[in-house]
XYZ file of N, CA and C in Angstrom:
654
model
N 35.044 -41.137 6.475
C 35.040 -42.559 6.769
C 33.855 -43.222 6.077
N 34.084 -44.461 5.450
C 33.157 -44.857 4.599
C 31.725 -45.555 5.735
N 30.498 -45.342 5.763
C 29.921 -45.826 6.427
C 29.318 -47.363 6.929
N 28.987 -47.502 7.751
C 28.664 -48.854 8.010
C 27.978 -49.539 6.600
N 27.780 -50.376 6.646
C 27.052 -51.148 5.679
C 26.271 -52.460 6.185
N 24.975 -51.928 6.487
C 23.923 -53.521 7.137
C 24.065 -54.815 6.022
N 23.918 -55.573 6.546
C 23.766 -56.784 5.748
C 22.529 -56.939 5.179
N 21.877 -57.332 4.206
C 20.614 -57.790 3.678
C 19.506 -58.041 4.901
N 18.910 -58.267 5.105
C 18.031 -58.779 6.288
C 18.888 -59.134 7.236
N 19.523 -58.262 8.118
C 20.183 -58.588 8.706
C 19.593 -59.070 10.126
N 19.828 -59.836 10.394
C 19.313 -60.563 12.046
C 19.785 -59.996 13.649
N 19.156 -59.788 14.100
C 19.339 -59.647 15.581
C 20.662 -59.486 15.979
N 20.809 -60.809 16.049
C 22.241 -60.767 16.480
C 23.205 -60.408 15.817
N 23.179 -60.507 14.217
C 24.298 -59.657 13.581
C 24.363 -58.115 13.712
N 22.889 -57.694 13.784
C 22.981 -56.012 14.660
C 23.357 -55.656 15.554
N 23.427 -56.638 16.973
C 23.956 -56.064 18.168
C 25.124 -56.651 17.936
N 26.052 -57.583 17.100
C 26.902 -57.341 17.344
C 27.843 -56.002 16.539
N 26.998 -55.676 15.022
C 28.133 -54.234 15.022
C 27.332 -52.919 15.530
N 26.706 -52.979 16.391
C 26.539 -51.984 17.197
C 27.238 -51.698 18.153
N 27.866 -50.384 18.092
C 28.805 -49.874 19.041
C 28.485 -47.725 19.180
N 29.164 -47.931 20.553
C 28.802 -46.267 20.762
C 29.749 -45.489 19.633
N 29.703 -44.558 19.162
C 30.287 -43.423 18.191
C 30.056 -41.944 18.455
N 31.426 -41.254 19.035
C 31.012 -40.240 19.525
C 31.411 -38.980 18.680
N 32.199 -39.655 17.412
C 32.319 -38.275 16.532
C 31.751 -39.093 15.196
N 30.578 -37.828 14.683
C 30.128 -38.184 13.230
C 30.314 -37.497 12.360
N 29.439 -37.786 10.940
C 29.921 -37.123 10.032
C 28.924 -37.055 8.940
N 28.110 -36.454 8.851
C 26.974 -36.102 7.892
C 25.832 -37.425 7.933
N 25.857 -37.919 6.906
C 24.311 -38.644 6.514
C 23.040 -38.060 6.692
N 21.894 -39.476 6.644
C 20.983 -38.820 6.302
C 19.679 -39.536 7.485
N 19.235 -38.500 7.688
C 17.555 -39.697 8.399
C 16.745 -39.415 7.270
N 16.560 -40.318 6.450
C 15.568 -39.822 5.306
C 14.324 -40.282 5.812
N 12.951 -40.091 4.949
C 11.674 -40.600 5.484
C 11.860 -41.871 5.817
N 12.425 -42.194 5.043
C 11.613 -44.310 4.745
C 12.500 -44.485 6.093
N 13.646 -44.104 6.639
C 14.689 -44.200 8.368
C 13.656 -43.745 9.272
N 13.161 -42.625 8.832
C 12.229 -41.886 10.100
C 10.822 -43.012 10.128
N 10.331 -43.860 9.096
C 9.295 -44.342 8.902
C 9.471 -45.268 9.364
N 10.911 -46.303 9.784
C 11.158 -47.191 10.053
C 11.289 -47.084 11.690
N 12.305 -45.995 12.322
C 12.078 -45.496 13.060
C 10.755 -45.615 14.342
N 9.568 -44.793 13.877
C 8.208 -45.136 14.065
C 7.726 -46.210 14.404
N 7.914 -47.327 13.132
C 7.542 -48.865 13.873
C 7.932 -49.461 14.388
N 9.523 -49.011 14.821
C 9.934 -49.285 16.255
C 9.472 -49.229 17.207
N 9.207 -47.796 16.977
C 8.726 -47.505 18.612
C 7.676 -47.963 18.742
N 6.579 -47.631 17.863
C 5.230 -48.511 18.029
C 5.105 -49.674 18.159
N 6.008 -50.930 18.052
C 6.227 -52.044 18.104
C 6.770 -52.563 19.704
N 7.505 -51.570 19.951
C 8.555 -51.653 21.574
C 7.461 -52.119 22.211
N 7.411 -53.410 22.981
C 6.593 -53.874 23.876
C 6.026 -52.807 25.244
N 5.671 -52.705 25.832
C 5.678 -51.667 27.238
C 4.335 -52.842 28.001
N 4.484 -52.304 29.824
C 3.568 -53.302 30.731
C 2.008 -52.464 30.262
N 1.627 -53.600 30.236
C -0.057 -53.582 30.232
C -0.459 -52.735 28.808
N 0.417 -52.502 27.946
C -0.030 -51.700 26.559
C 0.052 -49.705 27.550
N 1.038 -49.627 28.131
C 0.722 -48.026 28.664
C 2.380 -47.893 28.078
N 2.181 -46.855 27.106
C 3.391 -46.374 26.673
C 4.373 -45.300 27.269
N 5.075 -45.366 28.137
C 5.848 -44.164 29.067
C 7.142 -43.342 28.251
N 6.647 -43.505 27.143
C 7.645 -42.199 26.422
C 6.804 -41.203 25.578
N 8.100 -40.581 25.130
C 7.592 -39.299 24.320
C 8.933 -39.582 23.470
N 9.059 -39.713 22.321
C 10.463 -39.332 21.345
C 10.443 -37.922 20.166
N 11.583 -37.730 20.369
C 11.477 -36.153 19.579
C 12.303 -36.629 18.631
N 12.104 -36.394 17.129
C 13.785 -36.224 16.085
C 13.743 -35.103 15.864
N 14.732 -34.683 15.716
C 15.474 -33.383 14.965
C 16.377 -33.318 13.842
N 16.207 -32.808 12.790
C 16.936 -33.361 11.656
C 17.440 -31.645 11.039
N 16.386 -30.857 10.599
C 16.409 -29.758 10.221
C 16.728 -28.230 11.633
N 16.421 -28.807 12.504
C 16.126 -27.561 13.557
C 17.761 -28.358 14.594
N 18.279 -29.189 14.219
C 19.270 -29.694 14.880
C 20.628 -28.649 15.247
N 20.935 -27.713 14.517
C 21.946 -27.009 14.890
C 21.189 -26.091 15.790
N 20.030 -25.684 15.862
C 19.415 -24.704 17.087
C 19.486 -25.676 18.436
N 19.412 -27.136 18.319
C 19.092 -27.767 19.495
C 20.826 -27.722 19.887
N 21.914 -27.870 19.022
C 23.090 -28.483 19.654
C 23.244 -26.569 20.083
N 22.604 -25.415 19.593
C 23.332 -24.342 20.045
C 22.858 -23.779 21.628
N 21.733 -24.563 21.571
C 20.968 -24.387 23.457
C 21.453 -25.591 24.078
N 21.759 -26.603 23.901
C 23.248 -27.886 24.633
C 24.238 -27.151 25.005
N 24.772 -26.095 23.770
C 25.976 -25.277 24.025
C 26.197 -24.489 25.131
N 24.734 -23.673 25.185
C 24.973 -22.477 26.341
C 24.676 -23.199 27.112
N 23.676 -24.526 27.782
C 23.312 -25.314 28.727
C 25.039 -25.603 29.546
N 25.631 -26.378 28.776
C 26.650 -26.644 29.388
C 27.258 -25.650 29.695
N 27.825 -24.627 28.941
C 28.344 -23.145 29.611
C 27.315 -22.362 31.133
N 26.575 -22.619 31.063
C 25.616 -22.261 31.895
C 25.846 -23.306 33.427
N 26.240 -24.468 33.095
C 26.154 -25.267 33.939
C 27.445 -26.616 34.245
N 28.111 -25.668 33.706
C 29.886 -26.742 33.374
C 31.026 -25.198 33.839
N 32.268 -25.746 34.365
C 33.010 -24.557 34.011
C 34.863 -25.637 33.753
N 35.736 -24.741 33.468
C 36.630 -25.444 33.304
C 37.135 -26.498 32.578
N 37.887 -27.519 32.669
C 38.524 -29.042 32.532
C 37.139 -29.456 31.700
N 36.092 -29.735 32.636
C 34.676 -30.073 32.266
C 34.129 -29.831 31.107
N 33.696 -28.126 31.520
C 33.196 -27.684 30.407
C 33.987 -28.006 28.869
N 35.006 -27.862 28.814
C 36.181 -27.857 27.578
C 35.255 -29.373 27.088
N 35.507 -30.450 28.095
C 35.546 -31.976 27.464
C 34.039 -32.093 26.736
N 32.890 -31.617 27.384
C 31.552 -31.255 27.075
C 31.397 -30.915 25.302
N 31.785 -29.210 25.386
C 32.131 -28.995 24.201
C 32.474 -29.625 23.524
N 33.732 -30.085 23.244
C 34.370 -31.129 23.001
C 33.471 -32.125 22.118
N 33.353 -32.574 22.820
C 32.159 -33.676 22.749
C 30.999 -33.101 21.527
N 30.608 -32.088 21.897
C 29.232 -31.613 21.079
C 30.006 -31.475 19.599
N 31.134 -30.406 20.156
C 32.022 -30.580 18.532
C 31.975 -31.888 17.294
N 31.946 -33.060 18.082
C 31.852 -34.088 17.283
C 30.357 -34.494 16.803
N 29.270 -34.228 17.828
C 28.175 -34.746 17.185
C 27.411 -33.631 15.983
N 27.512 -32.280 15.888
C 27.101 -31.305 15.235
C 27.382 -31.818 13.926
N 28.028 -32.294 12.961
C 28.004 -32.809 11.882
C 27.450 -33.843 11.028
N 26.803 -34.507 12.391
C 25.931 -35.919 12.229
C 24.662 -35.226 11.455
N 23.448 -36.457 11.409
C 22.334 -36.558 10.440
C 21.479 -35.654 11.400
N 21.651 -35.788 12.595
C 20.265 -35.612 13.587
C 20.260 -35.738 15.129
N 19.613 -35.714 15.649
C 19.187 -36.266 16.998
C 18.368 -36.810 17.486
N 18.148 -37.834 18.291
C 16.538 -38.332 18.628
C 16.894 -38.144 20.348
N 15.604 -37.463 21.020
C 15.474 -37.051 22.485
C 14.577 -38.653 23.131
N 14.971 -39.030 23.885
C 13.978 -39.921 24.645
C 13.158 -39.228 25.759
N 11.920 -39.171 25.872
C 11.731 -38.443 26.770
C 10.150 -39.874 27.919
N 10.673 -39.803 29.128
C 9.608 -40.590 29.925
C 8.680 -39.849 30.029
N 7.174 -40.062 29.885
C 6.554 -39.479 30.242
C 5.708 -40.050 31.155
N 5.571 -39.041 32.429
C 5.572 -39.059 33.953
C 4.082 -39.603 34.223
N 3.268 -39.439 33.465
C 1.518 -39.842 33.744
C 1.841 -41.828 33.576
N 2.739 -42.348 32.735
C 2.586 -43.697 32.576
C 2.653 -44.546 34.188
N 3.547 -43.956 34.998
C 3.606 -44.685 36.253
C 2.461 -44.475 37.533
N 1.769 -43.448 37.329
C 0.528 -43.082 37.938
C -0.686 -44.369 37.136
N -0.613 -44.324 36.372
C -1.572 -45.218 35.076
C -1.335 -46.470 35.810
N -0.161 -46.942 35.672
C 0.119 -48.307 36.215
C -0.312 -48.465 37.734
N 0.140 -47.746 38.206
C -0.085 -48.333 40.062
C -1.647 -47.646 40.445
N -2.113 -46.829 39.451
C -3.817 -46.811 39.921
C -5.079 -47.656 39.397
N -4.453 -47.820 37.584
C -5.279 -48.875 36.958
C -5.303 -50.201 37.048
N -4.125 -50.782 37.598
C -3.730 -52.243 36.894
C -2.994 -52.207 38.394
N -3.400 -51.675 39.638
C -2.782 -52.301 40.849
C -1.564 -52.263 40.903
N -0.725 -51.920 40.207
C 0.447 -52.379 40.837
C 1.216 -51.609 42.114
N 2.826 -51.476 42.580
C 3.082 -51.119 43.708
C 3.990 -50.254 43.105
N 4.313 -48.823 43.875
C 5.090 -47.966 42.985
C 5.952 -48.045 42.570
N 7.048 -49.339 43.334
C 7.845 -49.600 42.687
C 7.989 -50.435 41.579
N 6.954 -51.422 41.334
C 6.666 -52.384 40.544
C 6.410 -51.219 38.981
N 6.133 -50.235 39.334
C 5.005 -50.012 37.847
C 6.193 -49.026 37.932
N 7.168 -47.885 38.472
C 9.180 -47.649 37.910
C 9.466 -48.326 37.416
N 10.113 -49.766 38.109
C 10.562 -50.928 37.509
C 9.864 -51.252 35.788
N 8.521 -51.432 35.748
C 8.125 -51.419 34.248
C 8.333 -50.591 33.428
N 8.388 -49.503 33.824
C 8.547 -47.745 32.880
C 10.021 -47.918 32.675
N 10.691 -48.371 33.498
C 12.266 -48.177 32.880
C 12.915 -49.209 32.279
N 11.585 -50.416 32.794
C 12.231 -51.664 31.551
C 11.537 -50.837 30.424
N 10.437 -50.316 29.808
C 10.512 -50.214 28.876
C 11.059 -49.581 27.996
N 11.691 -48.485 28.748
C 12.358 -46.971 28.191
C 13.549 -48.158 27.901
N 14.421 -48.739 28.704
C 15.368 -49.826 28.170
C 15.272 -50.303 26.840
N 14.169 -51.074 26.650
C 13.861 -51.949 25.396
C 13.943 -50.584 23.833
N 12.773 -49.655 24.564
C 12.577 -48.476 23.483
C 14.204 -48.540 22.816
N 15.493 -48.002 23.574
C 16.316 -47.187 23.343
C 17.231 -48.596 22.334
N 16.709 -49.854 22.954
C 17.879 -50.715 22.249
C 16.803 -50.826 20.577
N 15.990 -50.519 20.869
C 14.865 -50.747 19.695
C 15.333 -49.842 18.421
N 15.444 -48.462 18.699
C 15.669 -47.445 17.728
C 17.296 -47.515 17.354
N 18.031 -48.153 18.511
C 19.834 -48.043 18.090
C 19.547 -48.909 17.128
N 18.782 -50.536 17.151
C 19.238 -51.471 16.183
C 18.289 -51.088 14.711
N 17.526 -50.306 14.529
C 17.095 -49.606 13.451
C 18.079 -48.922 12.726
N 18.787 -48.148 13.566
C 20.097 -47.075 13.255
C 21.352 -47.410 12.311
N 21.842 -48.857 13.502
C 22.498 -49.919 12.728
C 22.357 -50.512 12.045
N 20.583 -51.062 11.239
C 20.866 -51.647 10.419
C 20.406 -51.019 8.853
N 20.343 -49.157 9.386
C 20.136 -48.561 8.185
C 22.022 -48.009 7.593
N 22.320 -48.640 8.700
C 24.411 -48.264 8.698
C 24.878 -46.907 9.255
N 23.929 -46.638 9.922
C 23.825 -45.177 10.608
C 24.608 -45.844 12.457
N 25.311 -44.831 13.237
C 25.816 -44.847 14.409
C 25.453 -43.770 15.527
N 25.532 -44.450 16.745
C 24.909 -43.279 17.849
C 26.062 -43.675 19.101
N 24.918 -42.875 20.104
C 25.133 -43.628 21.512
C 24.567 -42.426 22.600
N 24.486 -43.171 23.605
C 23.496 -42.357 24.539
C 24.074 -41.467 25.369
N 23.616 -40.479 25.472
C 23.873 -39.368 26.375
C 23.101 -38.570 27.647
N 23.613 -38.633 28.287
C 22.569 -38.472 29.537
C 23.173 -37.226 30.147
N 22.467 -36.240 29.641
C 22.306 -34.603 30.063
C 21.380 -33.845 30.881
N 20.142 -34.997 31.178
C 18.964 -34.577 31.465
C 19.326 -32.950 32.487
N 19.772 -33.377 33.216
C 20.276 -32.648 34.813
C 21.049 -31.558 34.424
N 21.700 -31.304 32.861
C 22.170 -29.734 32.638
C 21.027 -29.046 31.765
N 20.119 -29.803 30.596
C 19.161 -29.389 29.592
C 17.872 -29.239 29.736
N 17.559 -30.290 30.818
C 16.216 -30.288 31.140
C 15.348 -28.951 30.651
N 15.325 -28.385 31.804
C 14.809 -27.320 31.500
C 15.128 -26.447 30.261
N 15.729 -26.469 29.570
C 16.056 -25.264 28.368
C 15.439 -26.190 27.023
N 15.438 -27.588 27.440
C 14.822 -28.349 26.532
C 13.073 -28.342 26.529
N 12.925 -28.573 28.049
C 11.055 -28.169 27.687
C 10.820 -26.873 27.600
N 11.442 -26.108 27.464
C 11.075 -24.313 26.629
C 11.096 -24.683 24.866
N 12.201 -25.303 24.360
C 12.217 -25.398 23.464
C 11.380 -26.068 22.537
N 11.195 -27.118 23.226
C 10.025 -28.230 22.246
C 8.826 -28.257 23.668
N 8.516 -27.342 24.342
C 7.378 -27.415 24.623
C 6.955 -28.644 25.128
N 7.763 -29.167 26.068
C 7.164 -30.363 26.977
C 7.656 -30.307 28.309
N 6.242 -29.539 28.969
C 6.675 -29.543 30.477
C 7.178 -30.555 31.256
N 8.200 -30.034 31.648
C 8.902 -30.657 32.756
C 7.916 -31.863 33.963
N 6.975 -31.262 34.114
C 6.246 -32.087 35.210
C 4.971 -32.745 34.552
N 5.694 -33.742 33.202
C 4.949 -34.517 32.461
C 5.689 -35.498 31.946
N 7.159 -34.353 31.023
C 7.946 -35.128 30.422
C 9.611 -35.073 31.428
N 9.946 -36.250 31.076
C 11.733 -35.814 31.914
C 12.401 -36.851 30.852
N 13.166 -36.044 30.368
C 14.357 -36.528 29.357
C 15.272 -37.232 30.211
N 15.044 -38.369 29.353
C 15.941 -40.066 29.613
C 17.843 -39.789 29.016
N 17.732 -39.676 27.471
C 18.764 -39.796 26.851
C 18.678 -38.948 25.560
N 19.834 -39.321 25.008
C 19.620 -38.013 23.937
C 20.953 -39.093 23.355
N 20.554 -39.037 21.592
C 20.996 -39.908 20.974
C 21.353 -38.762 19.344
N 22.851 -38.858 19.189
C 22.958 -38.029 17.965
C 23.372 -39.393 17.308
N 23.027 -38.414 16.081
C 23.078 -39.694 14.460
C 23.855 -39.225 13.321
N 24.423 -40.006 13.116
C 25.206 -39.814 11.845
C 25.661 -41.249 11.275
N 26.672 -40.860 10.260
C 27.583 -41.776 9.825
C 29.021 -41.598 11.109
N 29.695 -42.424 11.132
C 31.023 -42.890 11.713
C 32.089 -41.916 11.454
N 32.795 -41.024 12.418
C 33.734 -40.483 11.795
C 35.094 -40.580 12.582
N 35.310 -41.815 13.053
C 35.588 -42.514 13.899
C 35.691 -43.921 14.119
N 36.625 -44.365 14.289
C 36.143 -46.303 14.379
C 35.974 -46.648 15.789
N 35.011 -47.580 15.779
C 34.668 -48.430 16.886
C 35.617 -48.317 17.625
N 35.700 -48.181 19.089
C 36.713 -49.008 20.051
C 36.369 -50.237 20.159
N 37.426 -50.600 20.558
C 37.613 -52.049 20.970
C 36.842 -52.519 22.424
N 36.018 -53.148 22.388
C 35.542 -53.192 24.123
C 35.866 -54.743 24.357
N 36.295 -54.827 25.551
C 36.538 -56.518 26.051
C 35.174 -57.152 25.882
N 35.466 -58.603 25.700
C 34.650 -59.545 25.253
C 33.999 -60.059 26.492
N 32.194 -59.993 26.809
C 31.693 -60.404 28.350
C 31.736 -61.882 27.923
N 32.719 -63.053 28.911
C 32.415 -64.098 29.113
C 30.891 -64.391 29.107
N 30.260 -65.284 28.224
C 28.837 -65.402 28.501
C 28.784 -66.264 30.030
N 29.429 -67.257 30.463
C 29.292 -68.153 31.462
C 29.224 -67.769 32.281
N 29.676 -66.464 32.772
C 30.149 -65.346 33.031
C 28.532 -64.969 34.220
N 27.483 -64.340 32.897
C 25.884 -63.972 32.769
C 25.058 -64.794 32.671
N 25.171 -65.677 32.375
C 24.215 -66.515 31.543
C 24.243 -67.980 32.423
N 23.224 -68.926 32.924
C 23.184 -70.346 33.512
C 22.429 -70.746 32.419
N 22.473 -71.641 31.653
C 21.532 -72.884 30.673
C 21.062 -74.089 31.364
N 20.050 -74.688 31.530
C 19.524 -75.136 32.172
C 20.335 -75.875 33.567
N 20.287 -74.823 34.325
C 20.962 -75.307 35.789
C 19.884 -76.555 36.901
N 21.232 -77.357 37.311
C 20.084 -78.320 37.868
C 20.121 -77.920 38.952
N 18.137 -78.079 38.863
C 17.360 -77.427 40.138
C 17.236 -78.628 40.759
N 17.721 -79.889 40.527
C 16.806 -81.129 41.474
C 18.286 -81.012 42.395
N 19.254 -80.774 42.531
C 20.748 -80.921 43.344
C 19.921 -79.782 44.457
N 19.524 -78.617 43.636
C 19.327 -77.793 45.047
C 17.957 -77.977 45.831
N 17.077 -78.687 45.102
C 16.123 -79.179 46.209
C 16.315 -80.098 47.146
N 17.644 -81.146 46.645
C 17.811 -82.358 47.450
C 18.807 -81.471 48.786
N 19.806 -80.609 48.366
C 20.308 -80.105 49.318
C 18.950 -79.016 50.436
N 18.327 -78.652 49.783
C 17.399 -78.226 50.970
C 16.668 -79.443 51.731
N 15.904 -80.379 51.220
C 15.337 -80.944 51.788
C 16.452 -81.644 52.807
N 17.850 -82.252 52.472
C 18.765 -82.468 54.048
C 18.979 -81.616 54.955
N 18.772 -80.472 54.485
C 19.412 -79.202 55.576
C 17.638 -78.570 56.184
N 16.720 -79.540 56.026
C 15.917 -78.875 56.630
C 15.467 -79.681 57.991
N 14.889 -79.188 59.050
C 15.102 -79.803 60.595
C 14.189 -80.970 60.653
């Protein structure tokens, strides 16, 4: 399948809109100047108070050892119907460019609610807006090098076989998502269109709902 193709400087919004999940790929490349671009993503991704709560791994060269410990993970921890669809699944990403691991790392929310006050839930809430932002940060890099992904959330079968492998303890790091890369070997589905009016209020009038409080008050 011929691969995506970014537009020239392509803008924001022309990235999220041909960004879509892709679950079977087909070769390409993360070359440096992708992996370099990559980088100033992440270094760029806003996070609360400047405390960065990730860790990101790529894999480009050592990638068929990572999809062959996914393999026994799920055999290890899938059986049946399941397991088959799993496989399945991995079948399609093994041909792609790579993988990138998201990984939270667990000291950022201690940082927040001891340095900068906040409440434990307040300084979660920040760590997972940022892991949010991170993940849309590196997809629209992906897309606009014409490269395709989408997220996978294994933590709870790999975890562990993953911090043996790349050496990041468990009770530091805990894997968010896991993102394979390639070219398209596969077309987009079709996903229904979200009504914006739907999500979205543009300047709603607030003076109707003050006048209705101030009658309804005793």
């Amino acid at each position: 399948m011929t691969p995506l193709q970014a537009p020239a400087a392509a803008s924001v919004t022309s990235l999220l809109a041909q960004r879509r999940s892709i679950r079977r790929l087909a070769g390409g490349a993360l070359s440096p100047e992708i992996v370099a671009r990559l980088q100033d993503a992440v270094a760029r991704t806003p996070s609360a108070f400047g405390v960065t709560p990730w860790q990101i791994v790529i894999l480009q060269e050592q990638r068929d050892a990572f999809w062959d410990e996914v393999a026994a993970a799920f055999r290890d921890g899938l059986e049946g119907d399941r397991l088959e669809r799993y496989l399945n699944r991995l079948d399609g990403f093994r041909p792609g460019a790579g993988v990138i691991l998201i990984y939270e790392d667990l000291a950022a929310r201690p940082a927040l609610h001891q340095n900068w006050g906040l409440s434990e839930q307040t300084a979660h809430d920040f760590v997972q807006q940022g892991l949010g932002m991170l993940q849309l940060a590196i997809w629209l890099v992906l897309t606009e090098e014409g490269l395709v992904t989408s997220l996978q959330h294994w933590d709870w079968l790999i975890q562990d076989r993953m911090a043996t492998l790349l050496e990041l303890p468990s009770e530091r790091y805990q894997l968010i998502s896991v993102l394979p890369v390639g070219e398209p070997a596969e077309p987009a589905r079709d996903t229904p269109a979200i009504d914006p009016t739907q999500v979205l209020r543009v300047d709603p009038d607030l003076r109707q709902r003050q006048t209705r409080r101030w009658t309804t008050q005793p």
